[in-house]
Coordinates of C-alpha atoms and ligand atoms in Angstrom, one line a residue:
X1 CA 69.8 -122.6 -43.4
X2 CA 66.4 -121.7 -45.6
X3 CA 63.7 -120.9 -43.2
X4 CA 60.5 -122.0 -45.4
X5 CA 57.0 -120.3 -44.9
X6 CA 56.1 -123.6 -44.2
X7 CA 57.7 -123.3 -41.0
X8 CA 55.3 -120.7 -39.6
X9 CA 52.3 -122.1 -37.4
X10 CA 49.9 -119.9 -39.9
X11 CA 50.3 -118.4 -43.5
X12 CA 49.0 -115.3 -44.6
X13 CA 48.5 -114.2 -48.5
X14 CA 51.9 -112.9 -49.8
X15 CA 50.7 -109.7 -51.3
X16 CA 48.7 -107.1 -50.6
X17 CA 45.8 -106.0 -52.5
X18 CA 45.7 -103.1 -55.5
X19 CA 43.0 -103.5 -57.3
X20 CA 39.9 -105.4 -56.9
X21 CA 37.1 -106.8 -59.5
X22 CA 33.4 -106.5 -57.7
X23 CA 31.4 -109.5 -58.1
X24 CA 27.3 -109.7 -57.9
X25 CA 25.8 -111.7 -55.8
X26 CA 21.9 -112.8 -57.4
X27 CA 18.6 -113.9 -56.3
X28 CA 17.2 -117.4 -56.1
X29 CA 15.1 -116.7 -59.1
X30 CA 18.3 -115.1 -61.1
X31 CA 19.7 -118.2 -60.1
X32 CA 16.9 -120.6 -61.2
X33 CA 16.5 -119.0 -64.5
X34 CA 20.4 -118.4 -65.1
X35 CA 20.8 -122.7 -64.4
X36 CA 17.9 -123.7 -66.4
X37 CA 19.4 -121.6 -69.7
X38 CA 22.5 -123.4 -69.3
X39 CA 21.3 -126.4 -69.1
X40 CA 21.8 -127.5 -65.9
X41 CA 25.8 -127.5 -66.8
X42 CA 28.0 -125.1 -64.6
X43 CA 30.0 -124.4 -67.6
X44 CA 27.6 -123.1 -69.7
X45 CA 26.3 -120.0 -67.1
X46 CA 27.5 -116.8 -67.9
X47 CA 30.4 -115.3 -65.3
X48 CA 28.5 -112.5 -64.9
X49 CA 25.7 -115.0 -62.8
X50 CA 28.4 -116.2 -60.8
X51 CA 29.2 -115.2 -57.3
X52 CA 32.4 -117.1 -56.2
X53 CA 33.9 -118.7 -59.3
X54 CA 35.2 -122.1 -58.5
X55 CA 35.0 -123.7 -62.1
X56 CA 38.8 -123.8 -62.6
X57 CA 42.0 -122.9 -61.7
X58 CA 43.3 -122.7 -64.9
X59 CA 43.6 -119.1 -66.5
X60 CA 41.7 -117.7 -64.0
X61 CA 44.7 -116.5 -61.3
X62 CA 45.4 -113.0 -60.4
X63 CA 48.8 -111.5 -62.3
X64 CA 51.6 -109.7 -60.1
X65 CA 52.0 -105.9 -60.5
X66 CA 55.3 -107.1 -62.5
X67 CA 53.6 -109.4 -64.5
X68 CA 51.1 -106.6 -65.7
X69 CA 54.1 -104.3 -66.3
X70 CA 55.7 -107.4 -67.8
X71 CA 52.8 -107.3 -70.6
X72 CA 53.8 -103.3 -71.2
X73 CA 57.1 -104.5 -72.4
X74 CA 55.7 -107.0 -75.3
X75 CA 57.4 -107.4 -78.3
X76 CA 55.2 -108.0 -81.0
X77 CA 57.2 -109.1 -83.4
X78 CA 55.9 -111.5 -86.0
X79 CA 59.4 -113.4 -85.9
X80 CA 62.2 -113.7 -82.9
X81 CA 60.3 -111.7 -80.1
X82 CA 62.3 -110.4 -77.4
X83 CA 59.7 -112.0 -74.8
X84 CA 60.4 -115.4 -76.8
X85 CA 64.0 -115.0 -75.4
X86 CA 62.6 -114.2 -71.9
X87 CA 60.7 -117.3 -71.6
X88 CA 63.0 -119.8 -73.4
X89 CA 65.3 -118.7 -70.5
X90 CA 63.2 -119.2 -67.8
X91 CA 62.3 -122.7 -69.0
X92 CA 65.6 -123.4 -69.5
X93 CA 66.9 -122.0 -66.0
X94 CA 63.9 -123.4 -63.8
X95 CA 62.7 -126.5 -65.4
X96 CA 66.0 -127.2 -67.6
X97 CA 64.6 -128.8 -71.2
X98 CA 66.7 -128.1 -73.8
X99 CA 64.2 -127.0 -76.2
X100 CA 60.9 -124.7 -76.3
X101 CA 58.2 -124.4 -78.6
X102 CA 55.2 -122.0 -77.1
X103 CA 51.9 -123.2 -77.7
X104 CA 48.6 -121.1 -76.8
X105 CA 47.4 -123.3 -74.1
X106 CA 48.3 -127.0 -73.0
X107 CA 46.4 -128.8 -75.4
X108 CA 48.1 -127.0 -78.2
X109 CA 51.0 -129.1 -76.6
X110 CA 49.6 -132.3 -76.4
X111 CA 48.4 -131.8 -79.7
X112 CA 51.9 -131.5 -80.7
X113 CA 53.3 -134.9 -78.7
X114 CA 50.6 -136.5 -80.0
X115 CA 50.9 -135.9 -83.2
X116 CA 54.5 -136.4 -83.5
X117 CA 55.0 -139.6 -81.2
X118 CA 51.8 -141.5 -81.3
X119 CA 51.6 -144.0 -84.1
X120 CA 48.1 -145.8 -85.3
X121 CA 47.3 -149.1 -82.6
X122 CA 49.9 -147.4 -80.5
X123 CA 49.6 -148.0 -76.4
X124 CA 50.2 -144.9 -74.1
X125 CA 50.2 -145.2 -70.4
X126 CA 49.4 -142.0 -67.9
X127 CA 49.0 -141.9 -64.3
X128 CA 45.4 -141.3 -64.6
X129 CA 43.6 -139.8 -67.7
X130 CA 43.3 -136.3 -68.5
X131 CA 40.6 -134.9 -70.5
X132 CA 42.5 -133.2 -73.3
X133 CA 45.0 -135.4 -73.0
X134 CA 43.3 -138.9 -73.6
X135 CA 41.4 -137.1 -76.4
X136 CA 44.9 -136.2 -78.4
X137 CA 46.2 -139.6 -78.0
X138 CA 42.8 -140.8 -78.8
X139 CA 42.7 -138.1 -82.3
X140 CA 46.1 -139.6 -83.1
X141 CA 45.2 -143.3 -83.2
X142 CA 46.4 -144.2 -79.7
X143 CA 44.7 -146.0 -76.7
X144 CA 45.4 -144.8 -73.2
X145 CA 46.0 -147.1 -70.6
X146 CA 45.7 -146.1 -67.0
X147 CA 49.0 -147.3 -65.1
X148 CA 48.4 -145.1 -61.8
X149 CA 48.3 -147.3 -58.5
X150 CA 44.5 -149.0 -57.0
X151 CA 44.7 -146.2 -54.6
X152 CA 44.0 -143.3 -56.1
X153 CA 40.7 -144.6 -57.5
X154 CA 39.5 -144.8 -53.7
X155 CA 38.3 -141.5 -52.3
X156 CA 39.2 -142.5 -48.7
X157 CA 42.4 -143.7 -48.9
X158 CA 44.9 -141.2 -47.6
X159 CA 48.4 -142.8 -49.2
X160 CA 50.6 -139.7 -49.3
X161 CA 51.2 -140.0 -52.9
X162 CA 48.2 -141.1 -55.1
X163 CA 49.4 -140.1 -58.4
X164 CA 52.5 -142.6 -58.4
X165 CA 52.5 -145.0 -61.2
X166 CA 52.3 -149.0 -60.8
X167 CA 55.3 -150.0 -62.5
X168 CA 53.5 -153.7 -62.7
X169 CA 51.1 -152.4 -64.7
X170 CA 53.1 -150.6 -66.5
X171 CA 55.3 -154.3 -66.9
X172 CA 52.0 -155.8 -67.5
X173 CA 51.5 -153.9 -70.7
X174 CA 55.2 -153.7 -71.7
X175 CA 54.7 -157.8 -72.0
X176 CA 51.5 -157.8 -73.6
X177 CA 52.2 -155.3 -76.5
X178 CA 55.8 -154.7 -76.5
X179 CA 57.5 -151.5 -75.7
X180 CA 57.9 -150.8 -79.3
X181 CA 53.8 -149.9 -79.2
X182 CA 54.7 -147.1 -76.5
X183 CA 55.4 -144.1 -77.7
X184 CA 56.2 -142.7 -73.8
X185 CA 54.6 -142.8 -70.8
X186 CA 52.4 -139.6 -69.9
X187 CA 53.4 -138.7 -66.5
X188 CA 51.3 -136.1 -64.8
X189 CA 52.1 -134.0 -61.7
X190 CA 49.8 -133.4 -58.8
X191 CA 47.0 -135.6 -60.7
X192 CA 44.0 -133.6 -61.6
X193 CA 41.6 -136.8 -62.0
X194 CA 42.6 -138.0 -58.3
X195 CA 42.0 -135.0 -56.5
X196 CA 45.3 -133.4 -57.1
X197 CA 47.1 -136.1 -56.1
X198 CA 51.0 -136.3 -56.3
X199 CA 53.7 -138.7 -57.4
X200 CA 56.8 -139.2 -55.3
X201 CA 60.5 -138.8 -56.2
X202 CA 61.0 -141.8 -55.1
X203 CA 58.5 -143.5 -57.9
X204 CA 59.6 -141.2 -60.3
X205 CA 63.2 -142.9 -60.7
X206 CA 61.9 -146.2 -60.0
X207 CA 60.1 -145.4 -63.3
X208 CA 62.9 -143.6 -64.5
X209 CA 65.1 -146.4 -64.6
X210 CA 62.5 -148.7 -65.9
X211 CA 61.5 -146.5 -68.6
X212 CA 65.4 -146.5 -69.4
X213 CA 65.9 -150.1 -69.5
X214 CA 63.0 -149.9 -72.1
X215 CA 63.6 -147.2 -74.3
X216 CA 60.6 -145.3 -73.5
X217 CA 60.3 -141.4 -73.1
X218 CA 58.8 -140.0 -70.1
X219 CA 56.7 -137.0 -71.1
X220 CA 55.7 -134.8 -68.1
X221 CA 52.4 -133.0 -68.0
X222 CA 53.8 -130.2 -66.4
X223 CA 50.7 -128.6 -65.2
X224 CA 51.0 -128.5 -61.8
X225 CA 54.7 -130.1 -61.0
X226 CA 56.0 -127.2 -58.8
X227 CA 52.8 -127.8 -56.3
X228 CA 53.5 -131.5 -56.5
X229 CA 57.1 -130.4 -55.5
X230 CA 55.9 -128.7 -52.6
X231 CA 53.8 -132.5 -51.7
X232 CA 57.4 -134.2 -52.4
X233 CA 59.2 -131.5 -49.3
X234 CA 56.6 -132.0 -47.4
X235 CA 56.4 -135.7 -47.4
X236 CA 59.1 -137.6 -48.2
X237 CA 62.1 -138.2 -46.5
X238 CA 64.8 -136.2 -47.6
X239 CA 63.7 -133.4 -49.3
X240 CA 62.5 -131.1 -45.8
X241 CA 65.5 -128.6 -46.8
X242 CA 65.1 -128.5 -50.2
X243 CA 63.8 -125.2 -52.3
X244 CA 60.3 -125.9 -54.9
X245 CA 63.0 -125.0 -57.0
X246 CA 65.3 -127.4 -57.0
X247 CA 62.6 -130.4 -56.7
X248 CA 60.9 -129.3 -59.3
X249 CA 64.2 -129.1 -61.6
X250 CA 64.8 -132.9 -60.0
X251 CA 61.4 -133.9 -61.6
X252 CA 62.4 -132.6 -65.1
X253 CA 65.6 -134.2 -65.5
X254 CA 64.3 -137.5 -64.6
X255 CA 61.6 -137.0 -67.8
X256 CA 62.6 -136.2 -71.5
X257 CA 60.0 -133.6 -72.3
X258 CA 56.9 -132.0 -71.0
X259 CA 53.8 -130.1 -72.0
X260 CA 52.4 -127.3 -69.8
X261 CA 49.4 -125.5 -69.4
X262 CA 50.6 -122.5 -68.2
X263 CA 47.4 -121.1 -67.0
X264 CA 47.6 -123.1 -63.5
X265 CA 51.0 -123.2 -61.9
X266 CA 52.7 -120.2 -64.0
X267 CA 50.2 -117.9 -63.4
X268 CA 49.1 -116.7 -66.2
X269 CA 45.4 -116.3 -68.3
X270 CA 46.6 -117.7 -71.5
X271 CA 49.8 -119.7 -72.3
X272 CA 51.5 -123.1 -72.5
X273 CA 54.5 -124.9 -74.2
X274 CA 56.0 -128.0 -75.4
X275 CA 59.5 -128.9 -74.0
X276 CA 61.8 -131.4 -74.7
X277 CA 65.6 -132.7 -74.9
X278 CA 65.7 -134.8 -78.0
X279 CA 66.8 -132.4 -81.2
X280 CA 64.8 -134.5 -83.6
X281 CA 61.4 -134.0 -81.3
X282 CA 62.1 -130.7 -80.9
X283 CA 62.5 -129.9 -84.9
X284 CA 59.3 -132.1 -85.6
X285 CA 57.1 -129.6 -82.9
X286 CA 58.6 -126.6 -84.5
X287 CA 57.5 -127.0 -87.8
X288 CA 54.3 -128.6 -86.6
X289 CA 53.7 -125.5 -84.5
X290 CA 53.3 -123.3 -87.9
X291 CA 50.4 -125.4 -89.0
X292 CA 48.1 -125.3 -85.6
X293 CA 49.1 -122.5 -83.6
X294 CA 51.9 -119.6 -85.4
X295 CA 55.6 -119.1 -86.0
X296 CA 57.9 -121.0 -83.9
X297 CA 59.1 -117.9 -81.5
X298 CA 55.3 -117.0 -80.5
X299 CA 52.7 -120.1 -80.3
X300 CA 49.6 -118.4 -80.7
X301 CA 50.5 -115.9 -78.3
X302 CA 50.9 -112.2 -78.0
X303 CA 54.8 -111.1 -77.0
X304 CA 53.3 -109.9 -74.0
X305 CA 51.8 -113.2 -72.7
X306 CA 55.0 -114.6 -73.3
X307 CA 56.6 -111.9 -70.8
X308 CA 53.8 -112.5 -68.4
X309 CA 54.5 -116.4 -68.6
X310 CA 58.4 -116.0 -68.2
X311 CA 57.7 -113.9 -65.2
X312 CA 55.3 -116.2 -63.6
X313 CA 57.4 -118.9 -63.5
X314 CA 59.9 -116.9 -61.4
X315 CA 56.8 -116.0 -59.0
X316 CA 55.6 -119.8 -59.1
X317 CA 58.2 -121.1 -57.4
X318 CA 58.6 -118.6 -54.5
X319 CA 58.1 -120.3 -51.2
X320 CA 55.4 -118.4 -49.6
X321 CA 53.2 -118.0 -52.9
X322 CA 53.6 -122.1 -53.0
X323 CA 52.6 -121.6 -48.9
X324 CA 49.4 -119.5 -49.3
X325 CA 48.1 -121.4 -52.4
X326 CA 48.1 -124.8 -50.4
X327 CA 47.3 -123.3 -46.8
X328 CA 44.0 -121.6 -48.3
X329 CA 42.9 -124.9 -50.2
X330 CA 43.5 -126.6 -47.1
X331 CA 41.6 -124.3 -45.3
X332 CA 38.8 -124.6 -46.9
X333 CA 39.3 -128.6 -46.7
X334 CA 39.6 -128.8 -43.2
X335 CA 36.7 -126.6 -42.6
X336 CA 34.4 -128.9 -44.8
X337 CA 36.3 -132.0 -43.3
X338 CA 35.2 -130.9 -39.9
X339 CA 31.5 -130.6 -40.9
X340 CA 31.3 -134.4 -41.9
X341 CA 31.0 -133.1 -46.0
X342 CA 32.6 -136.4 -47.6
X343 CA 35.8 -135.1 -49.8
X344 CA 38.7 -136.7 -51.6
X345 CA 41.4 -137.5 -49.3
X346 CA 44.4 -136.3 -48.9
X347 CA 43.5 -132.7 -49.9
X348 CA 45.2 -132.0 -52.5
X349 CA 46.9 -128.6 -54.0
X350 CA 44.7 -126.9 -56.2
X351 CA 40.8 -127.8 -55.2
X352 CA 38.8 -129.3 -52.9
X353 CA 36.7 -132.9 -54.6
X354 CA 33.2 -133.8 -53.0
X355 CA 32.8 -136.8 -53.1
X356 CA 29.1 -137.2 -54.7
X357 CA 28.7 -140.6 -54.5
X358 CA 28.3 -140.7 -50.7
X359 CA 27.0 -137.1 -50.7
X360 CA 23.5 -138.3 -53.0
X361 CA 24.1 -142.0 -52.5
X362 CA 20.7 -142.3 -53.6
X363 CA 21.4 -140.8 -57.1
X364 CA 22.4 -143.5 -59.6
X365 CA 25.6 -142.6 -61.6
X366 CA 24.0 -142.9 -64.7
X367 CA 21.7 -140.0 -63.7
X368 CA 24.7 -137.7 -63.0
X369 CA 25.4 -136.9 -58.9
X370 CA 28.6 -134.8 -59.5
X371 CA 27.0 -132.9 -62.4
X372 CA 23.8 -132.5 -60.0
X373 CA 25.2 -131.7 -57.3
X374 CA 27.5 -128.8 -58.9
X375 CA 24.2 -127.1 -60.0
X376 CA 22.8 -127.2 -56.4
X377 CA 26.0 -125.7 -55.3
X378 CA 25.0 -122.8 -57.7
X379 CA 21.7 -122.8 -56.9
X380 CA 22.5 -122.4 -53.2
X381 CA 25.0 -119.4 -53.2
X382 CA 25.9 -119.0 -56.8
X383 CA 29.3 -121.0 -56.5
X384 CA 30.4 -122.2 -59.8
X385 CA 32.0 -125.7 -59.4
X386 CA 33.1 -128.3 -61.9
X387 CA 31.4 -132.3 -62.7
X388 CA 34.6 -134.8 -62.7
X389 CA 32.5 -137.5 -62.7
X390 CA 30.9 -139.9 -65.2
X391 CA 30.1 -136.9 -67.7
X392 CA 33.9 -135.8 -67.5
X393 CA 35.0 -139.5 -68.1
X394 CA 32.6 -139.8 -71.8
X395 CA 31.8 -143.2 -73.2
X396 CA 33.6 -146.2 -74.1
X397 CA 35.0 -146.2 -77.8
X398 CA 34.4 -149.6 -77.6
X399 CA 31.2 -150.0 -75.9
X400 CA 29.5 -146.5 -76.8
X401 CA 28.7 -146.6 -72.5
X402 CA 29.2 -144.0 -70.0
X403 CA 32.6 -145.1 -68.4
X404 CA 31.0 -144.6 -64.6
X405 CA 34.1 -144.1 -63.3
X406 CA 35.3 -144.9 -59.4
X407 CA 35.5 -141.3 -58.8
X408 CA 32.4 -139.4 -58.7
X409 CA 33.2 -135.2 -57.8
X410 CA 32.4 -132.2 -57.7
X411 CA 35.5 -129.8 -57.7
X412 CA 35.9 -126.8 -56.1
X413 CA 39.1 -125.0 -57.5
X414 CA 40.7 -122.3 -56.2
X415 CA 42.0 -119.7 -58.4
X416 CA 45.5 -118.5 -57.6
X417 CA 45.6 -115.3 -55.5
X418 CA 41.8 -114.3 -55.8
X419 CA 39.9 -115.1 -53.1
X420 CA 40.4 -115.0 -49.2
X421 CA 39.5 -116.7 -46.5
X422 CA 35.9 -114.7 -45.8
X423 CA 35.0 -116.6 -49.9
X424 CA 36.5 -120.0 -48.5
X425 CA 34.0 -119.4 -45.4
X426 CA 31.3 -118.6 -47.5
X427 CA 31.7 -121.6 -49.6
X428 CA 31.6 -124.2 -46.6
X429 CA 28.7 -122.7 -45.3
X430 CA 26.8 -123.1 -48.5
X431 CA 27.9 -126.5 -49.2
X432 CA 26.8 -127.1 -45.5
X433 CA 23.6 -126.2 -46.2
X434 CA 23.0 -128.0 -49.5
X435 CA 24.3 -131.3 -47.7
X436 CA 21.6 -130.8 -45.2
X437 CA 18.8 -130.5 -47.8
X438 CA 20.4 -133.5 -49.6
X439 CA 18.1 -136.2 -49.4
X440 CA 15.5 -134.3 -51.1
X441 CA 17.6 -134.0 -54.3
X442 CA 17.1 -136.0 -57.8
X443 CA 19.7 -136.4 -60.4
X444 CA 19.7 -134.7 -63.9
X445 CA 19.3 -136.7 -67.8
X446 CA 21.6 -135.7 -70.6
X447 CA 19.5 -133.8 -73.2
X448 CA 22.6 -132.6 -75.7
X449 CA 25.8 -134.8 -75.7
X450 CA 28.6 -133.4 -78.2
X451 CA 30.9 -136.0 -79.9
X452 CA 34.2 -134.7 -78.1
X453 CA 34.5 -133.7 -74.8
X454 CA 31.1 -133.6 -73.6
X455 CA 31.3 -132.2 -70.6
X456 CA 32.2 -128.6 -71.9
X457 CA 28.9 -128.4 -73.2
X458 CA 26.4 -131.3 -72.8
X459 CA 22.9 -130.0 -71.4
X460 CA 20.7 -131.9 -69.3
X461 CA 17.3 -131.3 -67.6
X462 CA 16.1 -132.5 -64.0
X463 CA 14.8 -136.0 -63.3
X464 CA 11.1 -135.5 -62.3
Ligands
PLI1 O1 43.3 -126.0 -70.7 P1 44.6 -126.2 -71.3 O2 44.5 -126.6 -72.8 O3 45.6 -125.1 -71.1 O4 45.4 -127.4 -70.6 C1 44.9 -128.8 -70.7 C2 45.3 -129.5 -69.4 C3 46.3 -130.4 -69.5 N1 46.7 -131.1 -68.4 C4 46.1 -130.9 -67.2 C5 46.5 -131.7 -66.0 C6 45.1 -130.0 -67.0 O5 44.5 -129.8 -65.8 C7 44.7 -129.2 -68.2 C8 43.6 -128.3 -68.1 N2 42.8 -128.3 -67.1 C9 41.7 -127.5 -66.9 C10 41.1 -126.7 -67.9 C11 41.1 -127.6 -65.6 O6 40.1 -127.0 -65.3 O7 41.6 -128.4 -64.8

């Protein structure tokens, strides 16, 4: 029998500690002035402002020893780099596509599938947009169409698995455009727009077999699949005894292909790939991948990162990494929970989402409460957080207005393996005391708005 971590009444981190980075905390004033230069937009202050960095998850996770020693090993090889090998193998033995072409972050991927599968007026359904994502099918004359079910656009409903698709709507636009218009269906794991929210087995091969009858690929954004595995053991029937492993190789062979950011689940600060089982796919990425990124065996990555990346997917799926990553984002949940702060329910795997509508209901959404209440956060303690609100969301192509989507947040990420519990009890107590003062807070108007992805680096100044 395999005794999970899970098992124990509490986790504790899986490692011990060699070396450590010092962080700075600042004054009020440091923060004032720090804000105001970047515009009231948590991306744009520098790190070295930042006390307990909660922007992202992605590339911002400690390495193993054996990682670091991995990077000591890199081949750096223009062509055929022994650390190619490496991670081709790993990909192959833990997620099982049948062909690899590295990319130097996940929207070199979807860059890729985009390009390749997406034709002009062409229709492509996701469980729930991503930013990079919608933008590449956008850039290669597609329109996305969001097929997730009703209930992941409602902060307070607590279905176990709010990143399953609605194979109606999915039907729905089969009928009206014809499945000849859909170049696959974009299938994230552990959905990043929802709160982290996962998709079931279960769902999965009800769409699998629709998608079959159909003739339409499922591509997986790979992302953060092996922590939507660990959602899968933990709450649906039949899969108590299984390993991460072996649900997250389940997931794969129900898709066709997948692009990953490697810089969240694997573990790593740079890297990402495009998979797939389809030869001709396969040859079209590889010769695309010369144009945008490098040579096939490398991506626009080092030999090293390569290593790093094969290694970290070994280290991804170990039980009681998967056990501490969860157990310290619901830590911090439950603590914030607890203190009546209104968050996105369930809580999911990587970050904790406020929920800024009800925490400045008396901000309007077209003055910005998620991007608002992210600089407070910083203002307060010097916590960097992230807006996934209606500034992540952009404008209507159609209309030229701000989407105002249903879900209004502020994230809180955790970065894999940096932080303890003392920073998660830190943070509570600061959002605590910002939710307190909350009545007394105005929203923010856009001063800069870039053409693409506006949220990276659109400045805004406070309301009066
Ligand atoms: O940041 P990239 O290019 O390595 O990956 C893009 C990307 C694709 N899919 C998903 C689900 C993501 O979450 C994602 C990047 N996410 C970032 C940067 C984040 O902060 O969540």
């Amino acid at each position: 029998m395999t005794i999970h971590s899970s098992d124990r009444p509490s986790w504790a981190e899986p490692y011990k500690i060699k070396t450590v980075e010092l962080i700075r905390m600042t004054t009020r004033e440091e923060r004032e002035q720090a804000i105001r230069e970047a515009g009231y937009n948590t991306f744009l202050i520098k790190s070295r402002d930042v006390y307990i960095d909660l922007l992202t998850d992605s590339g911002t996770s400690a390495m193993s020893d054996r990682q670091w020693a991995g990077m000591m090993v890199g081949d750096e090889a223009y062509s055929g780099s022994e650390n190619f090998y490496n991670l081709q193998n790993a990909v192959s033995e833990y997620y099982g596509y049948k062909y690899l072409v590295p990319t130097h972050q996940g929207r070199g991927a979807e860059n890729l599938l985009s390009q390749i599968m997406i034709k002009d007026g062409d229709y492509v359904p996701g469980n729930m947009y991503f930013t990079t994502t919608r933008l590449h099918q956008e850039l290669a004359g597609g329109t996305f169409v969001d097929v997730i079910i009703d209930e992941a656009h409602d902060a307070h409903n607590r279905h176990p698995f709010k990143g399953n698709v609605d194979i109606e709507k999915l039907d729905r636009l089969v009928q009206e455009v014809g499945a000849e218009r859909i170049p696959y269906i974009s299938l994230e794991g552990n959905v990043n727009m929802a709160g982290g929210q996962p998709f079931s087995m279960a769902n999965l091969k009800e769409l699998n077999r629709y998608c079959r009858k159909h003739d339409i690929p499922i591509m997986l954004d790979a992302t953060r699949t092996i922590e939507n595995a660990w959602f899968i053991r933990e709450r649906e029937e039949g899969y108590a005894n299984k390993s991460l492993r072996s649900i997250l190789r389940e997931i794969c062979d129900l898709t066709d292909g997948a692009t990953m950011s490697a810089k969240k689940d694997l573990l790593v600060n740079i890297g990402g790939f495009f998979a797939c089982n389809d030869e001709t796919v396969f040859r079209k990425a590889q010769n695309m991948v010369v144009v945008y990124e490098g040579l096939h065996t490398y991506g626009g990555l080092a030999g090293r990162d390569m290593e790093a990346m094969a290694l970290g997917i070994r280290e991804a799926v170990m039980e009681d990494h998967q056990a501490s990553r969860i157990g310290q984002v619901r830590y911090l949940g439950d603590m914030l929970r607890k203190a009546g702060i209104p968050i996105v329910n369930p809580i999911g795997s990587h970050a904790i989402f406020l929920n800024a509508r009800e925490f400045l209901p008396h901000v309007d959404q077209d003055d910005y409460p998620a991007q608002t209440l992210a600089a407070e956060l910083y203002l307060e303690a010097g916590i960097r957080s992230m807006e996934r609100g209606n500034v992540s969301a952009g404008r209507d192509p159609e209309t030229g207005k701000n989407r105002r989507p249903a879900l209004e947040l502020v994230r809180l990420t955790l970065p894999r393996r940096v932080y303890t519990q003392a920073h998660m009890d830190v943070v509570a107590e600061s959002v605590l005391r910002v939710f307190e003062r909350r009545e007394s807070i105005k929203g923010l108007k856009m001063t800069y708005e870039p053409e693409y992805l506006r949220f990276f680096q659109a400045r805004f100044a406070p309301l009066p």
